[in-house]
Amino acid sequence: MAAADTEPRGSGSVDRDNGEHKQMKRELGWYASFSVAFGFVSIATGIFTTYGSVLATSGPRGIWAWPIAVIGQLTIALIFGALAARIPISGYSYQWVSRIVGPVWGWIMGWISFAFLGVVVVAVDYTIASTILPELFHYVGTTQNAWVITAGVVLLQAILVAASTRTTHRVNNTAVTAQLIGMITLTVLLFVVGAATGKLDFAHLFESGPVPESGYYALGGATSAGPFALAFLLGAFTIVGFESAANLAEETKDPARVIPKAMVQAVLSLGVLGFLFLIAVTAAAGQVGGVGASATPVATVITAVLGSVVGKILLVLVVISIFSCGLVITLSGTRLVYAMSRDERFPGWQWLRRIDRRTATPLNASVFMMLIAQIILAVFSRSTDALFELFSAATLLPALIYAGTVAMYAAKRRSLPPSQGFSLGRWEIPVLVVAAVWLVYELLIFRDSSFRGPWTYVLVLLAAGAVYFAGLLVRRGRGGLTMPDMADVDRTLDAADAAGHPKPADTATVGNVS
């Protein structure tokens, strides 16, 4: 008989077949939670990955889409914070939608999230191999050497995640601190040195570059998006993954209060810092020859303005921040696979739901996510424009996740479980309206014919998931997919009480997240 037939699923349950506890250690505080959200978003990763494409499709003026995208993503972070305060357990959108709408829709959301985490870790790690290391070590980047290097980075991240959650967070906390220091230093130096040497051209910020002025702000046709619309991919790809903090709710102290604050603060800080960095790089790019033709435009600008030695030191810090981004994604992916497997909703759940006795981590889920990433890398590496295909797919999928979750919140907001620590209050309707408008606009960008590859990836993964889920329905029926009772959420918070971290007595609102 399956474990689920004799015991409730959820946090704190025990698998009597192998004697392994399924409850992970609750040891993460605010900075660790902030570091997870900050590290996943990683402006260094997003900007280094997409800046070249934005220059080609939208010109330097395309950076002005960034603050609009940040506002849109901030509203989503606020909504996700409100949900995380109500259902603070691993699995984020999968858990929220399953418990509020129903397990069928929740499973669909979980599967899309799995597809996203599988491809985004490859997109992030491929950035190191294709856009930074060639500039650092002066070699010609090829699809083949990028594939080999990325495969090695993916493997190393999986080993760290599987070995120890505490070690993973120590590495990530250090890397996030280095990213903060490095990106602030890099931005300040670009402004100061660029101004002192006459290499800043602020008029360049408003130029369209190689893109024609005619129709620049047009929405585009039935199968094409306008130049300025395509620039939104810069922010839409970069400011994603803040919800990864919610995916570690069962390992976070006082999650209903800590996680919403961490997500919102990460988006705000990254939005401001990222825009200042974009202004500095773009202003300097106007005085640096060959940027438009460079395969590594951001690295080219940094080296040209700051010199080879300083530029390389700062690029090393960027590599560290991008590595930590991939590390957090791997961590988040394993927790999602574990959460779905614990509820017996994932292929191979009997194996993937286990917590290793020695490491107190979902070791099998870590190995599985590494193998999935290697397969995705092998598939996308066959493309002549692998980086564009990867970051496009990694932008489309979270947009679908966000849209589905926001729609669920809007439809069910009057019947949601009570908040344990954060609420949108009177800002709920304005936040929902802005989020809805932003997500509709973002998804319309993907009608452009250049995104056929990402859509193919999404449809293939959905088809594979549909086959598995159809079999699940045949074997169990809809009644057999009932989620564990909401009482397991209370047990999760009660575990925190027992550890000396009591549930908060009051509820924070959107106006009080500092």
Coordinates of C-alpha atoms in Angstrom, one line a residue:
M1 CA 0.0 0.0 0.0
A2 CA 1.3 3.5 -0.9
A3 CA 2.4 5.7 2.0
A4 CA -0.4 8.1 1.1
D5 CA -3.0 5.5 2.0
T6 CA -1.8 5.2 5.6
E7 CA -0.6 8.7 6.4
P8 CA -1.2 12.3 5.4
R9 CA 1.0 13.9 2.9
G10 CA 2.8 17.1 3.7
S11 CA 5.4 18.7 5.8
G12 CA 6.7 16.6 8.7
S13 CA 5.4 13.2 7.5
V14 CA 7.5 10.1 7.6
D15 CA 8.0 7.5 4.9
R16 CA 7.7 4.3 6.9
D17 CA 9.0 2.2 3.9
N18 CA 12.5 3.6 4.2
G19 CA 12.3 5.4 7.6
E20 CA 13.4 8.7 6.2
H21 CA 11.9 11.9 7.6
K22 CA 10.5 14.2 4.9
Q23 CA 10.7 17.3 7.0
M24 CA 13.7 19.5 6.1
K25 CA 15.5 21.7 8.7
R26 CA 14.0 25.2 9.3
E27 CA 17.2 27.2 9.5
L28 CA 16.9 30.1 7.0
G29 CA 16.5 33.7 8.2
W30 CA 15.7 37.0 6.4
Y31 CA 19.1 37.5 4.7
A32 CA 19.1 33.9 3.4
S33 CA 15.6 34.3 2.0
F34 CA 16.5 37.7 0.5
S35 CA 19.7 36.1 -1.0
V36 CA 17.7 33.4 -2.6
A37 CA 15.3 35.9 -4.3
F38 CA 18.2 38.3 -5.1
G39 CA 20.5 35.5 -6.3
F40 CA 17.8 33.9 -8.6
V41 CA 16.9 37.3 -10.2
S42 CA 20.6 38.3 -10.6
I43 CA 20.8 41.4 -12.7
A44 CA 24.3 40.5 -13.8
T45 CA 22.9 37.3 -15.4
G46 CA 19.9 38.9 -17.0
I47 CA 21.7 41.9 -18.5
F48 CA 24.8 40.0 -19.7
T49 CA 22.5 37.5 -21.3
T50 CA 20.0 39.8 -23.1
Y51 CA 21.7 43.1 -23.6
G52 CA 23.1 42.2 -27.0
S53 CA 19.7 41.1 -28.3
V54 CA 18.1 44.3 -27.1
L55 CA 20.7 46.4 -28.9
A56 CA 20.0 44.4 -32.1
T57 CA 16.2 44.6 -32.0
S58 CA 15.5 47.8 -30.1
G59 CA 18.7 49.9 -30.1
P60 CA 20.1 51.7 -27.0
R61 CA 16.8 53.4 -26.4
G62 CA 15.4 50.0 -25.5
I63 CA 16.8 50.2 -22.0
W64 CA 13.9 52.6 -21.1
A65 CA 11.6 49.6 -21.1
W66 CA 13.4 48.4 -18.0
P67 CA 11.7 50.5 -15.3
I68 CA 8.2 49.7 -16.8
A69 CA 9.0 46.0 -16.6
V70 CA 10.3 46.3 -13.0
I71 CA 7.0 47.9 -12.0
G72 CA 5.1 45.1 -13.6
Q73 CA 7.2 42.4 -11.9
L74 CA 6.9 44.2 -8.6
T75 CA 3.1 43.9 -8.6
I76 CA 3.5 40.2 -9.3
A77 CA 6.0 39.9 -6.4
L78 CA 3.4 41.6 -4.1
I79 CA 0.7 39.2 -5.1
F80 CA 3.0 36.2 -4.6
G81 CA 3.9 37.6 -1.2
A82 CA 0.3 37.7 -0.3
L83 CA -0.1 34.1 -1.3
A84 CA 3.1 33.0 0.4
A85 CA 1.8 34.5 3.7
R86 CA -1.3 32.3 3.4
I87 CA 0.2 29.0 2.3
P88 CA 3.9 29.0 3.4
I89 CA 5.0 25.6 2.1
S90 CA 7.4 24.4 -0.6
G91 CA 6.1 24.4 -4.2
Y92 CA 4.8 28.0 -4.5
S93 CA 2.4 28.2 -7.4
Y94 CA 1.9 24.5 -7.5
Q95 CA 0.8 24.5 -3.9
W96 CA -1.2 27.7 -4.1
V97 CA -3.2 26.8 -7.1
S98 CA -3.7 23.2 -6.1
R99 CA -5.2 24.2 -2.7
I100 CA -7.2 27.2 -3.8
V101 CA -8.5 26.2 -7.3
G102 CA -8.0 22.4 -7.4
P103 CA -5.3 19.8 -7.9
V104 CA -5.7 19.5 -11.6
W105 CA -4.9 23.2 -12.3
G106 CA -2.3 23.0 -9.6
W107 CA -0.5 20.2 -11.3
I108 CA -0.5 22.0 -14.6
M109 CA 1.0 25.0 -12.8
G110 CA 3.6 22.8 -11.1
W111 CA 4.6 21.1 -14.4
I112 CA 5.0 24.5 -16.2
S113 CA 7.1 25.6 -13.2
F114 CA 9.3 22.5 -13.5
A115 CA 9.7 23.2 -17.3
F116 CA 10.8 26.8 -16.5
L117 CA 13.3 25.8 -13.8
G118 CA 14.8 23.2 -16.1
V119 CA 15.5 25.6 -18.9
V120 CA 16.4 28.7 -17.0
V121 CA 19.3 27.1 -15.2
V122 CA 20.7 26.1 -18.6
A123 CA 20.2 29.7 -19.9
V124 CA 21.9 31.2 -16.9
D125 CA 24.9 28.8 -16.9
Y126 CA 25.2 29.1 -20.7
T127 CA 25.7 32.8 -20.2
I128 CA 29.0 32.2 -18.3
A129 CA 30.3 30.0 -21.1
S130 CA 29.2 32.1 -24.0
T131 CA 29.4 35.7 -23.0
I132 CA 32.0 36.1 -20.2
L133 CA 34.7 33.5 -20.3
P134 CA 35.6 34.2 -23.9
E135 CA 36.2 37.8 -22.9
L136 CA 38.1 36.9 -19.8
F137 CA 40.5 34.3 -21.3
H138 CA 40.6 35.7 -24.9
Y139 CA 39.4 32.6 -26.8
V140 CA 36.8 32.2 -29.5
G141 CA 33.5 30.9 -28.0
T142 CA 31.9 28.1 -29.9
T143 CA 28.7 26.1 -29.4
Q144 CA 30.9 23.1 -28.6
N145 CA 33.0 24.6 -25.9
A146 CA 30.0 26.5 -24.4
W147 CA 28.2 23.1 -24.2
V148 CA 31.1 21.4 -22.3
I149 CA 31.6 24.3 -19.9
T150 CA 27.9 24.7 -19.2
A151 CA 27.5 21.0 -18.5
G152 CA 30.4 21.2 -16.0
V153 CA 28.8 24.2 -14.2
V154 CA 25.4 22.5 -14.0
L155 CA 27.0 19.4 -12.5
L156 CA 28.9 21.4 -9.9
Q157 CA 25.8 23.3 -8.8
A158 CA 23.8 20.0 -8.4
I159 CA 26.6 18.5 -6.2
L160 CA 26.5 21.6 -3.9
V161 CA 22.7 21.5 -3.6
A162 CA 22.6 17.8 -3.0
A163 CA 25.4 17.9 -0.4
S164 CA 24.0 20.4 2.0
T165 CA 21.4 23.1 2.2
R166 CA 23.4 25.1 4.7
T167 CA 26.5 25.0 2.5
T168 CA 24.5 26.0 -0.5
H169 CA 23.1 29.0 1.3
R170 CA 26.5 30.0 2.6
V171 CA 27.9 29.9 -0.9
N172 CA 24.9 31.9 -2.2
N173 CA 24.9 34.4 0.7
T174 CA 28.6 35.1 0.0
A175 CA 28.0 35.3 -3.8
V176 CA 25.0 37.7 -3.3
T177 CA 27.2 39.9 -1.1
A178 CA 29.9 39.8 -3.8
Q179 CA 27.3 40.6 -6.4
L180 CA 26.0 43.6 -4.5
I181 CA 29.5 44.9 -3.9
G182 CA 30.6 44.1 -7.4
M183 CA 27.6 45.5 -9.3
I184 CA 27.6 48.7 -7.2
T185 CA 31.4 49.1 -7.6
L186 CA 31.1 48.4 -11.4
T187 CA 28.3 50.9 -11.9
V188 CA 30.1 53.6 -9.9
L189 CA 33.4 53.1 -11.7
L190 CA 31.7 53.1 -15.2
F191 CA 30.2 56.5 -14.3
V192 CA 33.3 58.0 -12.7
V193 CA 35.9 56.6 -15.1
G194 CA 33.7 57.1 -18.1
A195 CA 33.1 60.8 -17.2
A196 CA 36.8 61.4 -16.4
T197 CA 37.9 59.9 -19.7
G198 CA 35.1 61.4 -21.9
K199 CA 33.7 58.0 -22.7
L200 CA 30.1 58.7 -21.6
D201 CA 27.6 59.8 -24.2
F202 CA 24.2 60.3 -22.6
A203 CA 22.6 61.2 -25.9
H204 CA 23.3 57.6 -26.9
L205 CA 20.6 56.6 -24.4
F206 CA 17.9 58.0 -26.6
E207 CA 19.1 56.7 -30.0
S208 CA 17.5 53.8 -31.8
G209 CA 20.8 52.7 -33.3
P210 CA 20.4 50.3 -36.2
V211 CA 16.7 50.1 -35.7
P212 CA 14.6 52.4 -38.0
E213 CA 12.7 55.2 -36.3
S214 CA 9.6 54.5 -38.3
G215 CA 7.2 52.3 -36.3
Y216 CA 9.6 52.0 -33.4
Y217 CA 6.8 52.2 -30.8
A218 CA 4.3 50.3 -32.8
L219 CA 2.8 47.1 -31.3
G220 CA 3.6 45.2 -34.5
G221 CA 1.6 42.8 -36.6
A222 CA -0.2 39.5 -36.1
T223 CA 3.1 37.6 -36.0
S224 CA 5.6 40.3 -35.1
A225 CA 6.2 42.6 -32.2
G226 CA 7.5 46.2 -32.5
P227 CA 11.1 47.2 -31.7
F228 CA 10.3 48.8 -28.3
A229 CA 8.0 45.9 -27.3
L230 CA 10.9 43.5 -27.8
A231 CA 13.0 45.6 -25.4
F232 CA 10.7 44.5 -22.6
L233 CA 12.3 41.1 -22.7
L234 CA 15.4 42.6 -21.0
G235 CA 13.4 43.2 -17.8
A236 CA 11.0 40.3 -18.2
F237 CA 13.9 37.8 -18.4
T238 CA 15.9 39.4 -15.6
I239 CA 13.3 40.2 -12.9
V240 CA 12.1 36.6 -12.5
G241 CA 12.6 34.0 -9.9
F242 CA 12.0 36.2 -6.8
E243 CA 9.4 33.6 -5.9
S244 CA 12.1 31.1 -5.3
A245 CA 12.2 32.4 -1.7
A246 CA 8.6 31.0 -1.4
N247 CA 9.8 27.6 -2.6
L248 CA 11.9 27.3 0.5
A249 CA 9.2 28.2 2.9
E250 CA 9.5 25.0 4.9
E251 CA 13.1 25.8 5.6
T252 CA 12.6 29.4 6.5
K253 CA 12.0 30.8 10.0
D254 CA 8.7 32.8 10.2
P255 CA 8.1 32.3 6.5
A256 CA 4.7 34.2 6.3
R257 CA 6.4 37.4 7.2
V258 CA 10.0 36.9 6.0
I259 CA 9.3 35.7 2.5
P260 CA 7.0 38.4 1.2
K261 CA 9.4 41.1 2.5
A262 CA 12.4 39.3 0.9
M263 CA 10.7 39.1 -2.5
V264 CA 9.6 42.7 -2.6
Q265 CA 12.9 44.1 -1.4
A266 CA 14.8 42.0 -3.9
V267 CA 12.8 43.2 -6.8
L268 CA 13.1 46.9 -5.7
S269 CA 16.8 46.8 -5.1
L270 CA 17.6 44.9 -8.2
G271 CA 15.3 47.1 -10.3
V272 CA 17.1 50.3 -9.2
L273 CA 20.6 48.9 -9.4
G274 CA 20.0 47.3 -12.7
F275 CA 18.7 50.5 -14.3
L276 CA 21.7 52.5 -13.1
F277 CA 24.0 49.8 -14.5
L278 CA 22.2 49.8 -17.8
I279 CA 22.5 53.6 -18.1
A280 CA 26.2 53.5 -17.4
V281 CA 26.9 50.7 -19.9
T282 CA 24.7 52.2 -22.6
A283 CA 26.2 55.7 -22.2
A284 CA 29.7 54.2 -22.4
A285 CA 28.7 52.0 -25.4
G286 CA 28.2 55.1 -27.5
Q287 CA 32.0 55.8 -27.3
V288 CA 33.2 52.3 -27.7
G289 CA 33.6 50.9 -31.2
G290 CA 32.3 47.5 -32.2
V291 CA 29.9 47.0 -29.4
G292 CA 27.0 46.3 -31.7
A293 CA 28.9 43.5 -33.4
S294 CA 30.4 42.1 -30.2
A295 CA 29.2 38.7 -29.0
T296 CA 29.9 40.0 -25.5
P297 CA 28.8 43.6 -25.6
V298 CA 28.6 44.3 -21.9
A299 CA 32.0 42.7 -21.2
T300 CA 33.5 44.6 -24.2
V301 CA 32.3 48.0 -22.7
I302 CA 33.6 47.2 -19.2
T303 CA 37.0 46.3 -20.5
A304 CA 37.2 49.3 -22.9
V305 CA 36.3 51.8 -20.1
L306 CA 38.0 50.4 -17.1
G307 CA 40.9 48.7 -18.6
S308 CA 41.9 45.0 -18.9
V309 CA 42.9 44.4 -15.3
V310 CA 40.1 46.1 -13.5
G311 CA 37.6 44.9 -16.1
K312 CA 38.7 41.3 -15.6
I313 CA 38.5 41.5 -11.8
L314 CA 34.9 42.8 -12.0
L315 CA 34.0 40.2 -14.6
V316 CA 35.2 37.5 -12.2
L317 CA 32.7 38.9 -9.7
V318 CA 30.0 38.7 -12.4
V319 CA 30.8 35.0 -13.0
I320 CA 30.4 34.4 -9.2
S321 CA 27.0 36.1 -9.2
I322 CA 25.8 34.2 -12.2
F323 CA 27.0 30.9 -10.7
S324 CA 25.1 31.7 -7.5
C325 CA 22.0 32.4 -9.7
G326 CA 22.2 28.9 -11.2
L327 CA 22.8 27.5 -7.8
V328 CA 19.6 29.0 -6.5
I329 CA 17.7 27.8 -9.5
T330 CA 18.9 24.3 -9.0
L331 CA 17.9 24.5 -5.3
S332 CA 14.4 25.8 -6.2
G333 CA 14.0 23.1 -8.9
T334 CA 14.8 20.3 -6.5
R335 CA 12.4 21.7 -3.9
L336 CA 9.6 21.8 -6.5
V337 CA 10.2 18.3 -7.7
Y338 CA 10.3 17.1 -4.1
A339 CA 7.1 18.9 -3.2
M340 CA 5.2 17.4 -6.2
S341 CA 6.7 14.0 -5.5
R342 CA 5.7 14.2 -1.8
D343 CA 2.1 14.6 -3.0
E344 CA 2.6 11.7 -5.4
R345 CA 2.1 13.9 -8.5
F346 CA 5.4 13.6 -10.3
P347 CA 6.9 10.8 -12.5
G348 CA 9.1 8.6 -10.2
W349 CA 7.7 10.2 -7.1
Q350 CA 8.5 7.1 -5.0
W351 CA 12.2 7.8 -5.6
L352 CA 12.2 11.6 -5.8
R353 CA 10.3 12.3 -2.5
R354 CA 13.1 10.9 -0.3
I355 CA 15.1 13.0 2.0
D356 CA 18.6 11.7 2.4
R357 CA 19.5 10.8 6.0
R358 CA 23.1 12.1 5.8
T359 CA 22.5 15.4 4.0
A360 CA 18.9 16.2 5.1
T361 CA 18.3 17.2 1.4
P362 CA 16.2 15.7 -1.4
L363 CA 19.3 14.1 -2.9
N364 CA 17.4 12.1 -5.6
A365 CA 15.5 15.2 -6.8
S366 CA 18.8 17.1 -7.1
V367 CA 20.3 14.3 -9.3
F368 CA 17.1 14.3 -11.4
M369 CA 17.1 18.1 -12.0
M370 CA 20.8 17.9 -13.0
L371 CA 20.0 15.2 -15.6
I372 CA 17.0 17.2 -17.0
A373 CA 19.2 20.3 -17.3
Q374 CA 21.8 18.3 -19.2
I375 CA 19.2 17.0 -21.6
I376 CA 17.8 20.5 -22.2
L377 CA 21.4 21.8 -22.8
A378 CA 22.0 19.1 -25.4
V379 CA 18.8 20.0 -27.2
F380 CA 19.3 23.7 -27.3
S381 CA 23.0 23.6 -28.0
R382 CA 22.1 22.3 -31.5
S383 CA 20.6 25.8 -32.3
T384 CA 22.6 28.4 -34.2
D385 CA 21.4 31.0 -31.6
A386 CA 21.3 28.9 -28.5
L387 CA 21.5 31.8 -26.0
F388 CA 18.5 33.6 -27.6
E389 CA 16.4 30.4 -27.7
L390 CA 17.2 29.7 -24.0
F391 CA 16.5 33.1 -22.6
S392 CA 13.3 33.4 -24.6
A393 CA 12.0 30.1 -23.3
A394 CA 13.1 31.2 -19.8
T395 CA 11.0 34.4 -20.2
L396 CA 7.9 32.9 -21.7
L397 CA 7.4 30.1 -19.1
P398 CA 7.5 32.4 -16.0
A399 CA 5.1 34.8 -17.8
L400 CA 2.6 31.8 -18.1
I401 CA 3.2 30.9 -14.4
Y402 CA 2.6 34.5 -13.3
A403 CA -0.4 35.0 -15.4
G404 CA -2.1 31.8 -14.1
T405 CA -1.3 32.6 -10.5
V406 CA -2.5 36.2 -10.7
A407 CA -5.7 35.1 -12.5
M408 CA -6.3 32.6 -9.7
Y409 CA -5.7 35.2 -7.0
A410 CA -8.1 37.7 -8.7
A411 CA -10.8 35.1 -9.0
K412 CA -10.5 33.6 -5.5
R413 CA -9.3 36.6 -3.5
R414 CA -12.5 36.8 -1.4
S415 CA -12.2 33.1 -0.3
L416 CA -8.4 32.9 0.3
P417 CA -7.1 31.4 3.6
P418 CA -6.3 34.0 6.2
S419 CA -2.9 35.7 6.0
Q420 CA -0.3 34.8 8.6
G421 CA 1.9 37.8 8.1
F422 CA 1.4 40.0 4.9
S423 CA -1.6 41.5 3.1
L424 CA -2.1 43.9 0.2
G425 CA -4.8 45.7 2.0
R426 CA -6.4 48.6 0.2
W427 CA -3.7 48.3 -2.6
E428 CA -5.1 44.9 -3.7
I429 CA -7.2 46.1 -6.6
P430 CA -4.6 48.6 -8.1
V431 CA -1.9 46.0 -7.8
L432 CA -4.0 43.4 -9.5
V433 CA -5.0 45.8 -12.4
V434 CA -1.3 46.7 -13.1
A435 CA -0.2 43.1 -12.9
A436 CA -2.9 42.0 -15.3
V437 CA -2.2 44.7 -17.9
W438 CA 1.5 44.0 -17.7
L439 CA 1.2 40.3 -18.1
V440 CA -1.2 40.6 -21.1
Y441 CA 1.2 42.9 -22.8
E442 CA 4.2 40.7 -22.0
L443 CA 2.5 37.6 -23.4
L444 CA 1.5 39.4 -26.6
I445 CA 5.2 40.0 -27.3
F446 CA 5.6 36.2 -27.8
R447 CA 3.4 36.2 -30.9
D448 CA 6.6 37.3 -32.7
S449 CA 7.7 34.6 -35.2
S450 CA 11.2 34.6 -33.6
F451 CA 9.8 32.8 -30.6
R452 CA 8.8 29.6 -32.4
G453 CA 11.6 27.7 -30.7
P454 CA 10.5 28.6 -27.2
W455 CA 6.9 27.9 -28.0
T456 CA 7.9 24.5 -29.4
Y457 CA 9.8 23.7 -26.1
V458 CA 6.7 24.7 -24.1
L459 CA 4.3 22.6 -26.2
V460 CA 6.6 19.5 -26.2
L461 CA 7.0 19.7 -22.4
L462 CA 3.2 20.2 -21.9
A463 CA 2.4 17.3 -24.2
A464 CA 4.8 15.0 -22.2
G465 CA 3.2 16.2 -19.0
A466 CA -0.3 15.7 -20.4
V467 CA 0.5 12.1 -21.2
Y468 CA 1.7 11.4 -17.6
F469 CA -1.2 13.3 -16.0
A470 CA -3.8 11.5 -18.1
G471 CA -2.4 8.2 -16.8
L472 CA -2.5 9.6 -13.3
L473 CA -6.2 10.5 -13.7
V474 CA -7.0 7.0 -15.2
R475 CA -5.3 5.3 -12.3
R476 CA -6.7 7.4 -9.5
G477 CA -9.5 9.5 -10.8
R478 CA -10.0 13.1 -9.8
G479 CA -11.0 12.1 -6.3
G480 CA -7.6 10.4 -5.8
L481 CA -5.8 13.7 -6.4
T482 CA -7.1 15.5 -3.4
M483 CA -4.4 17.6 -1.8
P484 CA -3.5 17.2 1.9
D485 CA -5.7 19.1 4.2
M486 CA -4.9 22.7 4.8
A487 CA -4.1 21.7 8.4
D488 CA -0.6 20.7 7.2
V489 CA 0.1 24.4 6.6
D490 CA -0.6 25.0 10.3
R491 CA 1.7 22.0 11.2
T492 CA 4.5 23.6 9.2
L493 CA 4.2 26.8 11.2
D494 CA 3.7 24.9 14.4
A495 CA 7.1 23.3 13.7
A496 CA 8.5 26.8 13.7
D497 CA 6.9 27.4 17.1
A498 CA 8.5 24.4 18.6
A499 CA 11.9 25.6 17.3
G500 CA 11.4 28.9 19.1
H501 CA 10.1 31.0 16.1
P502 CA 6.5 31.9 17.0
K503 CA 3.9 32.8 14.4
P504 CA 3.5 36.6 14.1
A505 CA 0.6 38.1 15.9
D506 CA 0.0 40.9 13.5
T507 CA -0.2 41.2 9.7
A508 CA 2.0 43.4 7.6
T509 CA 0.5 45.3 4.6
V510 CA 1.9 46.4 1.3
G511 CA 2.8 49.7 2.8
N512 CA 4.9 48.2 5.6
V513 CA 7.4 45.7 4.2
S514 CA 10.6 47.3 5.4

